[in-house]
Amino acid sequence: MVTFVNKLTVHGDLDTFLAVKGKLTAYMSAQPGYVSHLTLRHAGAPNVFLELAVWQDAGAHKKAVRSEEFQSLVKGLGPLATPEPGLYEIVEESV
C-alpha cells in the first residue's frame, strides 16, 4: 500500500476548486488499485487542503495519473490551486 498526499493551497475561486476536485476524486476512485480517499481542510487556513488517497501500489497510482482523462481533468486545477503532491509508504502504524 502507498498513500498519495497532496497539499493544495487554493488561490482561485473556492467553489470552482471544490467542483474540479470532486470530478478528479470521482475519476480516481473508479480506477483499479484505488483503496480510499480523505480530504482535510486546514482549521486555521480555510484555503489549504490536504488530500490523502490510499492505493494498492505505486504502479496503480502512476497508471491512473498518466491517463488522458486524468490529464484533462487536472488541467482545471492549475489556475485555482498550487499542489504539493507525493507518494508515501507506511513506516509505522498505530490503531
mmCIF file of N, CA and C in Angstrom:
data_model
loop_
_atom_site.group_PDB
_atom_site.id
_atom_site.type_symbol
_atom_site.label_atom_id
_atom_site.label_comp_id
_atom_site.label_asym_id
_atom_site.label_seq_id
_atom_site.Cartn_x
_atom_site.Cartn_y
_atom_site.Cartn_z
ATOM 1 N N MET A 1 0.832 -1.183 0.000
ATOM 2 C CA MET A 1 0.000 0.000 0.000
ATOM 3 C C MET A 1 0.881 1.253 0.000
ATOM 4 N N VAL A 2 0.409 2.253 -0.713
ATOM 5 C CA VAL A 2 1.046 3.567 -0.700
ATOM 6 C C VAL A 2 -0.046 4.609 -0.497
ATOM 7 N N THR A 3 0.344 5.760 0.034
ATOM 8 C CA THR A 3 -0.600 6.855 0.236
ATOM 9 C C THR A 3 -0.130 8.055 -0.558
ATOM 10 N N PHE A 4 -1.017 8.557 -1.399
ATOM 11 C CA PHE A 4 -0.765 9.776 -2.136
ATOM 12 C C PHE A 4 -1.185 10.928 -1.235
ATOM 13 N N VAL A 5 -0.265 11.855 -0.982
ATOM 14 C CA VAL A 5 -0.539 13.014 -0.138
ATOM 15 C C VAL A 5 -0.352 14.259 -1.002
ATOM 16 N N ASN A 6 -1.351 15.123 -1.000
ATOM 17 C CA ASN A 6 -1.276 16.333 -1.808
ATOM 18 C C ASN A 6 -1.791 17.515 -0.994
ATOM 19 N N LYS A 7 -0.905 18.466 -0.733
ATOM 20 C CA LYS A 7 -1.305 19.712 -0.092
ATOM 21 C C LYS A 7 -1.694 20.673 -1.212
ATOM 22 N N LEU A 8 -2.897 21.214 -1.124
ATOM 23 C CA LEU A 8 -3.406 22.126 -2.143
ATOM 24 C C LEU A 8 -3.712 23.478 -1.505
ATOM 25 N N THR A 9 -3.019 24.504 -1.963
ATOM 26 C CA THR A 9 -3.270 25.850 -1.493
ATOM 27 C C THR A 9 -4.090 26.560 -2.566
ATOM 28 N N VAL A 10 -5.322 26.869 -2.226
ATOM 29 C CA VAL A 10 -6.261 27.457 -3.186
ATOM 30 C C VAL A 10 -6.050 28.962 -3.265
ATOM 31 N N HIS A 11 -5.871 29.459 -4.492
ATOM 32 C CA HIS A 11 -5.748 30.902 -4.709
ATOM 33 C C HIS A 11 -6.792 31.388 -5.713
ATOM 34 N N GLY A 12 -7.641 30.480 -6.190
ATOM 35 C CA GLY A 12 -8.739 30.832 -7.091
ATOM 36 C C GLY A 12 -10.064 30.720 -6.367
ATOM 37 N N ASP A 13 -11.136 30.674 -7.137
ATOM 38 C CA ASP A 13 -12.481 30.560 -6.569
ATOM 39 C C ASP A 13 -12.643 29.220 -5.851
ATOM 40 N N LEU A 14 -13.029 29.262 -4.590
ATOM 41 C CA LEU A 14 -13.119 28.055 -3.769
ATOM 42 C C LEU A 14 -14.191 27.082 -4.272
ATOM 43 N N ASP A 15 -15.352 27.583 -4.648
ATOM 44 C CA ASP A 15 -16.410 26.694 -5.139
ATOM 45 C C ASP A 15 -16.008 26.003 -6.436
ATOM 46 N N THR A 16 -15.340 26.724 -7.324
ATOM 47 C CA THR A 16 -14.861 26.120 -8.575
ATOM 48 C C THR A 16 -13.810 25.068 -8.269
ATOM 49 N N PHE A 17 -12.893 25.373 -7.339
ATOM 50 C CA PHE A 17 -11.876 24.406 -6.924
ATOM 51 C C PHE A 17 -12.530 23.124 -6.416
ATOM 52 N N LEU A 18 -13.511 23.253 -5.534
ATOM 53 C CA LEU A 18 -14.166 22.075 -4.964
ATOM 54 C C LEU A 18 -14.887 21.262 -6.037
ATOM 55 N N ALA A 19 -15.460 21.912 -7.025
ATOM 56 C CA ALA A 19 -16.132 21.195 -8.117
ATOM 57 C C ALA A 19 -15.128 20.413 -8.962
ATOM 58 N N VAL A 20 -14.004 21.037 -9.293
ATOM 59 C CA VAL A 20 -12.966 20.360 -10.087
ATOM 60 C C VAL A 20 -12.373 19.219 -9.282
ATOM 61 N N LYS A 21 -12.082 19.460 -8.005
ATOM 62 C CA LYS A 21 -11.513 18.414 -7.155
ATOM 63 C C LYS A 21 -12.481 17.246 -7.026
ATOM 64 N N GLY A 22 -13.770 17.535 -6.948
ATOM 65 C CA GLY A 22 -14.778 16.483 -6.874
ATOM 66 C C GLY A 22 -14.780 15.592 -8.102
ATOM 67 N N LYS A 23 -14.629 16.186 -9.273
ATOM 68 C CA LYS A 23 -14.560 15.408 -10.522
ATOM 69 C C LYS A 23 -13.306 14.532 -10.537
ATOM 70 N N LEU A 24 -12.191 15.097 -10.091
ATOM 71 C CA LEU A 24 -10.948 14.319 -10.030
ATOM 72 C C LEU A 24 -11.077 13.152 -9.053
ATOM 73 N N THR A 25 -11.665 13.409 -7.896
ATOM 74 C CA THR A 25 -11.845 12.359 -6.895
ATOM 75 C C THR A 25 -12.744 11.253 -7.431
ATOM 76 N N ALA A 26 -13.821 11.619 -8.109
ATOM 77 C CA ALA A 26 -14.726 10.619 -8.684
ATOM 78 C C ALA A 26 -14.002 9.769 -9.719
ATOM 79 N N TYR A 27 -13.200 10.399 -10.554
ATOM 80 C CA TYR A 27 -12.441 9.660 -11.565
ATOM 81 C C TYR A 27 -11.452 8.700 -10.907
ATOM 82 N N MET A 28 -10.664 9.229 -9.975
ATOM 83 C CA MET A 28 -9.622 8.406 -9.347
ATOM 84 C C MET A 28 -10.216 7.247 -8.557
ATOM 85 N N SER A 29 -11.340 7.460 -7.893
ATOM 86 C CA SER A 29 -11.933 6.404 -7.068
ATOM 87 C C SER A 29 -12.464 5.248 -7.905
ATOM 88 N N ALA A 30 -12.626 5.454 -9.199
ATOM 89 C CA ALA A 30 -13.095 4.393 -10.094
ATOM 90 C C ALA A 30 -11.942 3.621 -10.746
ATOM 91 N N GLN A 31 -10.699 4.003 -10.444
ATOM 92 C CA GLN A 31 -9.546 3.381 -11.089
ATOM 93 C C GLN A 31 -9.089 2.118 -10.350
ATOM 94 N N PRO A 32 -8.567 1.141 -11.112
ATOM 95 C CA PRO A 32 -8.036 -0.078 -10.484
ATOM 96 C C PRO A 32 -6.908 0.266 -9.508
ATOM 97 N N GLY A 33 -6.933 -0.353 -8.351
ATOM 98 C CA GLY A 33 -5.888 -0.139 -7.352
ATOM 99 C C GLY A 33 -6.224 0.918 -6.323
ATOM 100 N N TYR A 34 -7.282 1.686 -6.555
ATOM 101 C CA TYR A 34 -7.715 2.703 -5.604
ATOM 102 C C TYR A 34 -8.311 2.008 -4.376
ATOM 103 N N VAL A 35 -7.977 2.501 -3.172
ATOM 104 C CA VAL A 35 -8.484 1.912 -1.935
ATOM 105 C C VAL A 35 -9.405 2.881 -1.199
ATOM 106 N N SER A 36 -8.921 4.090 -0.913
ATOM 107 C CA SER A 36 -9.739 5.049 -0.160
ATOM 108 C C SER A 36 -9.197 6.466 -0.341
ATOM 109 N N HIS A 37 -9.984 7.432 0.147
ATOM 110 C CA HIS A 37 -9.631 8.838 -0.022
ATOM 111 C C HIS A 37 -10.157 9.651 1.163
ATOM 112 N N LEU A 38 -9.414 10.676 1.526
ATOM 113 C CA LEU A 38 -9.820 11.576 2.596
ATOM 114 C C LEU A 38 -9.326 12.973 2.244
ATOM 115 N N THR A 39 -10.182 13.962 2.386
ATOM 116 C CA THR A 39 -9.773 15.353 2.180
ATOM 117 C C THR A 39 -9.920 16.084 3.505
ATOM 118 N N LEU A 40 -8.865 16.785 3.887
ATOM 119 C CA LEU A 40 -8.861 17.579 5.116
ATOM 120 C C LEU A 40 -8.708 19.048 4.746
ATOM 121 N N ARG A 41 -9.302 19.915 5.579
ATOM 122 C CA ARG A 41 -9.156 21.353 5.385
ATOM 123 C C ARG A 41 -8.452 21.916 6.614
ATOM 124 N N HIS A 42 -7.448 22.739 6.396
ATOM 125 C CA HIS A 42 -6.678 23.326 7.493
ATOM 126 C C HIS A 42 -7.609 24.168 8.367
ATOM 127 N N ALA A 43 -7.613 23.917 9.667
ATOM 128 C CA ALA A 43 -8.517 24.603 10.595
ATOM 129 C C ALA A 43 -8.233 26.097 10.687
ATOM 130 N N GLY A 44 -6.985 26.504 10.501
ATOM 131 C CA GLY A 44 -6.634 27.913 10.620
ATOM 132 C C GLY A 44 -6.435 28.630 9.297
ATOM 133 N N ALA A 45 -6.486 27.885 8.190
ATOM 134 C CA ALA A 45 -6.294 28.472 6.858
ATOM 135 C C ALA A 45 -7.280 27.796 5.907
ATOM 136 N N PRO A 46 -8.483 28.353 5.764
ATOM 137 C CA PRO A 46 -9.533 27.687 5.005
ATOM 138 C C PRO A 46 -9.267 27.504 3.517
ATOM 139 N N ASN A 47 -8.174 28.053 3.008
ATOM 140 C CA ASN A 47 -7.822 27.861 1.604
ATOM 141 C C ASN A 47 -6.763 26.766 1.417
ATOM 142 N N VAL A 48 -6.417 26.044 2.499
ATOM 143 C CA VAL A 48 -5.409 24.989 2.417
ATOM 144 C C VAL A 48 -6.063 23.633 2.697
ATOM 145 N N PHE A 49 -5.867 22.708 1.763
ATOM 146 C CA PHE A 49 -6.443 21.371 1.858
ATOM 147 C C PHE A 49 -5.333 20.327 1.817
ATOM 148 N N LEU A 50 -5.585 19.204 2.460
ATOM 149 C CA LEU A 50 -4.685 18.065 2.418
ATOM 150 C C LEU A 50 -5.497 16.879 1.917
ATOM 151 N N GLU A 51 -5.028 16.289 0.851
ATOM 152 C CA GLU A 51 -5.712 15.157 0.253
ATOM 153 C C GLU A 51 -4.886 13.902 0.505
ATOM 154 N N LEU A 52 -5.535 12.842 0.993
ATOM 155 C CA LEU A 52 -4.877 11.570 1.257
ATOM 156 C C LEU A 52 -5.630 10.489 0.488
ATOM 157 N N ALA A 53 -4.925 9.768 -0.374
ATOM 158 C CA ALA A 53 -5.556 8.703 -1.145
ATOM 159 C C ALA A 53 -4.699 7.453 -1.031
ATOM 160 N N VAL A 54 -5.291 6.365 -0.580
ATOM 161 C CA VAL A 54 -4.575 5.106 -0.419
ATOM 162 C C VAL A 54 -4.745 4.288 -1.692
ATOM 163 N N TRP A 55 -3.638 3.751 -2.177
ATOM 164 C CA TRP A 55 -3.601 2.928 -3.384
ATOM 165 C C TRP A 55 -2.937 1.594 -3.061
ATOM 166 N N GLN A 56 -3.307 0.561 -3.791
ATOM 167 C CA GLN A 56 -2.717 -0.763 -3.567
ATOM 168 C C GLN A 56 -1.213 -0.740 -3.804
ATOM 169 N N ASP A 57 -0.778 0.018 -4.814
ATOM 170 C CA ASP A 57 0.657 0.134 -5.080
ATOM 171 C C ASP A 57 0.930 1.371 -5.925
ATOM 172 N N ALA A 58 2.189 1.756 -6.003
ATOM 173 C CA ALA A 58 2.572 2.960 -6.740
ATOM 174 C C ALA A 58 2.263 2.822 -8.226
ATOM 175 N N GLY A 59 2.366 1.623 -8.776
ATOM 176 C CA GLY A 59 2.096 1.405 -10.189
ATOM 177 C C GLY A 59 0.659 1.717 -10.558
ATOM 178 N N ALA A 60 -0.282 1.356 -9.706
ATOM 179 C CA ALA A 60 -1.697 1.636 -9.971
ATOM 180 C C ALA A 60 -1.944 3.145 -9.988
ATOM 181 N N HIS A 61 -1.350 3.845 -9.040
ATOM 182 C CA HIS A 61 -1.498 5.305 -9.000
ATOM 183 C C HIS A 61 -0.869 5.933 -10.239
ATOM 184 N N LYS A 62 0.317 5.490 -10.582
ATOM 185 C CA LYS A 62 1.021 6.037 -11.740
ATOM 186 C C LYS A 62 0.203 5.844 -13.020
ATOM 187 N N LYS A 63 -0.378 4.675 -13.181
ATOM 188 C CA LYS A 63 -1.192 4.399 -14.369
ATOM 189 C C LYS A 63 -2.404 5.333 -14.413
ATOM 190 N N ALA A 64 -3.037 5.561 -13.279
ATOM 191 C CA ALA A 64 -4.214 6.435 -13.224
ATOM 192 C C ALA A 64 -3.869 7.876 -13.590
ATOM 193 N N VAL A 65 -2.756 8.396 -13.086
ATOM 194 C CA VAL A 65 -2.416 9.797 -13.345
ATOM 195 C C VAL A 65 -1.852 10.020 -14.746
ATOM 196 N N ARG A 66 -1.435 8.968 -15.396
ATOM 197 C CA ARG A 66 -0.914 9.114 -16.759
ATOM 198 C C ARG A 66 -2.000 9.044 -17.819
ATOM 199 N N SER A 67 -3.209 8.720 -17.424
ATOM 200 C CA SER A 67 -4.289 8.590 -18.398
ATOM 201 C C SER A 67 -4.657 9.959 -18.991
ATOM 202 N N GLU A 68 -5.159 9.945 -20.220
ATOM 203 C CA GLU A 68 -5.570 11.187 -20.878
ATOM 204 C C GLU A 68 -6.711 11.861 -20.129
ATOM 205 N N GLU A 69 -7.641 11.057 -19.606
ATOM 206 C CA GLU A 69 -8.783 11.634 -18.893
ATOM 207 C C GLU A 69 -8.326 12.377 -17.638
ATOM 208 N N PHE A 70 -7.418 11.776 -16.880
ATOM 209 C CA PHE A 70 -6.899 12.448 -15.686
ATOM 210 C C PHE A 70 -6.197 13.740 -16.080
ATOM 211 N N GLN A 71 -5.339 13.665 -17.096
ATOM 212 C CA GLN A 71 -4.593 14.851 -17.528
ATOM 213 C C GLN A 71 -5.535 15.976 -17.933
ATOM 214 N N SER A 72 -6.625 15.628 -18.584
ATOM 215 C CA SER A 72 -7.622 16.627 -18.984
ATOM 216 C C SER A 72 -8.299 17.245 -17.757
ATOM 217 N N LEU A 73 -8.672 16.409 -16.789
ATOM 218 C CA LEU A 73 -9.339 16.900 -15.580
ATOM 219 C C LEU A 73 -8.418 17.757 -14.716
ATOM 220 N N VAL A 74 -7.173 17.333 -14.562
ATOM 221 C CA VAL A 74 -6.256 18.022 -13.647
ATOM 222 C C VAL A 74 -5.854 19.401 -14.171
ATOM 223 N N LYS A 75 -5.963 19.626 -15.468
ATOM 224 C CA LYS A 75 -5.648 20.952 -16.021
ATOM 225 C C LYS A 75 -6.542 22.027 -15.419
ATOM 226 N N GLY A 76 -7.744 21.645 -15.006
ATOM 227 C CA GLY A 76 -8.658 22.600 -14.409
ATOM 228 C C GLY A 76 -8.210 23.114 -13.054
ATOM 229 N N LEU A 77 -7.307 22.388 -12.381
ATOM 230 C CA LEU A 77 -6.822 22.829 -11.065
ATOM 231 C C LEU A 77 -5.742 23.897 -11.162
ATOM 232 N N GLY A 78 -5.005 23.912 -12.270
ATOM 233 C CA GLY A 78 -3.865 24.814 -12.428
ATOM 234 C C GLY A 78 -4.129 26.262 -12.049
ATOM 235 N N PRO A 79 -5.196 26.870 -12.582
ATOM 236 C CA PRO A 79 -5.439 28.268 -12.249
ATOM 237 C C PRO A 79 -6.086 28.488 -10.870
ATOM 238 N N LEU A 80 -6.415 27.400 -10.183
ATOM 239 C CA LEU A 80 -7.149 27.505 -8.922
ATOM 240 C C LEU A 80 -6.319 27.229 -7.678
ATOM 241 N N ALA A 81 -5.302 26.358 -7.802
ATOM 242 C CA ALA A 81 -4.567 25.927 -6.604
ATOM 243 C C ALA A 81 -3.142 25.531 -6.943
ATOM 244 N N THR A 82 -2.286 25.631 -5.935
ATOM 245 C CA THR A 82 -0.904 25.184 -6.059
ATOM 246 C C THR A 82 -0.779 23.836 -5.337
ATOM 247 N N PRO A 83 -0.443 22.754 -6.070
ATOM 248 C CA PRO A 83 -0.330 21.438 -5.446
ATOM 249 C C PRO A 83 1.092 21.160 -4.939
ATOM 250 N N GLU A 84 1.182 20.304 -3.927
ATOM 251 C CA GLU A 84 2.456 19.784 -3.421
ATOM 252 C C GLU A 84 2.260 18.277 -3.224
ATOM 253 N N PRO A 85 2.314 17.485 -4.320
ATOM 254 C CA PRO A 85 1.998 16.057 -4.241
ATOM 255 C C PRO A 85 3.204 15.171 -3.929
ATOM 256 N N GLY A 86 2.905 13.958 -3.430
ATOM 257 C CA GLY A 86 3.933 12.950 -3.216
ATOM 258 C C GLY A 86 3.315 11.622 -2.811
ATOM 259 N N LEU A 87 4.027 10.529 -3.100
ATOM 260 C CA LEU A 87 3.603 9.184 -2.682
ATOM 261 C C LEU A 87 4.404 8.788 -1.452
ATOM 262 N N TYR A 88 3.731 8.238 -0.464
ATOM 263 C CA TYR A 88 4.365 7.865 0.794
ATOM 264 C C TYR A 88 4.081 6.413 1.140
ATOM 265 N N GLU A 89 5.046 5.779 1.801
ATOM 266 C CA GLU A 89 4.888 4.415 2.289
ATOM 267 C C GLU A 89 4.788 4.455 3.813
ATOM 268 N N ILE A 90 4.063 3.499 4.380
ATOM 269 C CA ILE A 90 3.916 3.433 5.837
ATOM 270 C C ILE A 90 5.235 2.986 6.468
ATOM 271 N N VAL A 91 5.662 3.724 7.463
ATOM 272 C CA VAL A 91 6.852 3.376 8.232
ATOM 273 C C VAL A 91 6.434 2.786 9.572
ATOM 274 N N GLU A 92 5.404 3.378 10.163
ATOM 275 C CA GLU A 92 4.910 2.940 11.453
ATOM 276 C C GLU A 92 3.413 3.208 11.506
ATOM 277 N N GLU A 93 2.671 2.309 12.142
ATOM 278 C CA GLU A 93 1.224 2.480 12.229
ATOM 279 C C GLU A 93 0.750 2.089 13.622
ATOM 280 N N SER A 94 -0.182 2.891 14.146
ATOM 281 C CA SER A 94 -0.768 2.608 15.440
ATOM 282 C C SER A 94 -2.272 2.810 15.321
ATOM 283 N N VAL A 95 -3.029 1.882 15.855
ATOM 284 C CA VAL A 95 -4.502 1.981 15.779
ATOM 285 C C VAL A 95 -5.071 2.090 17.172
#
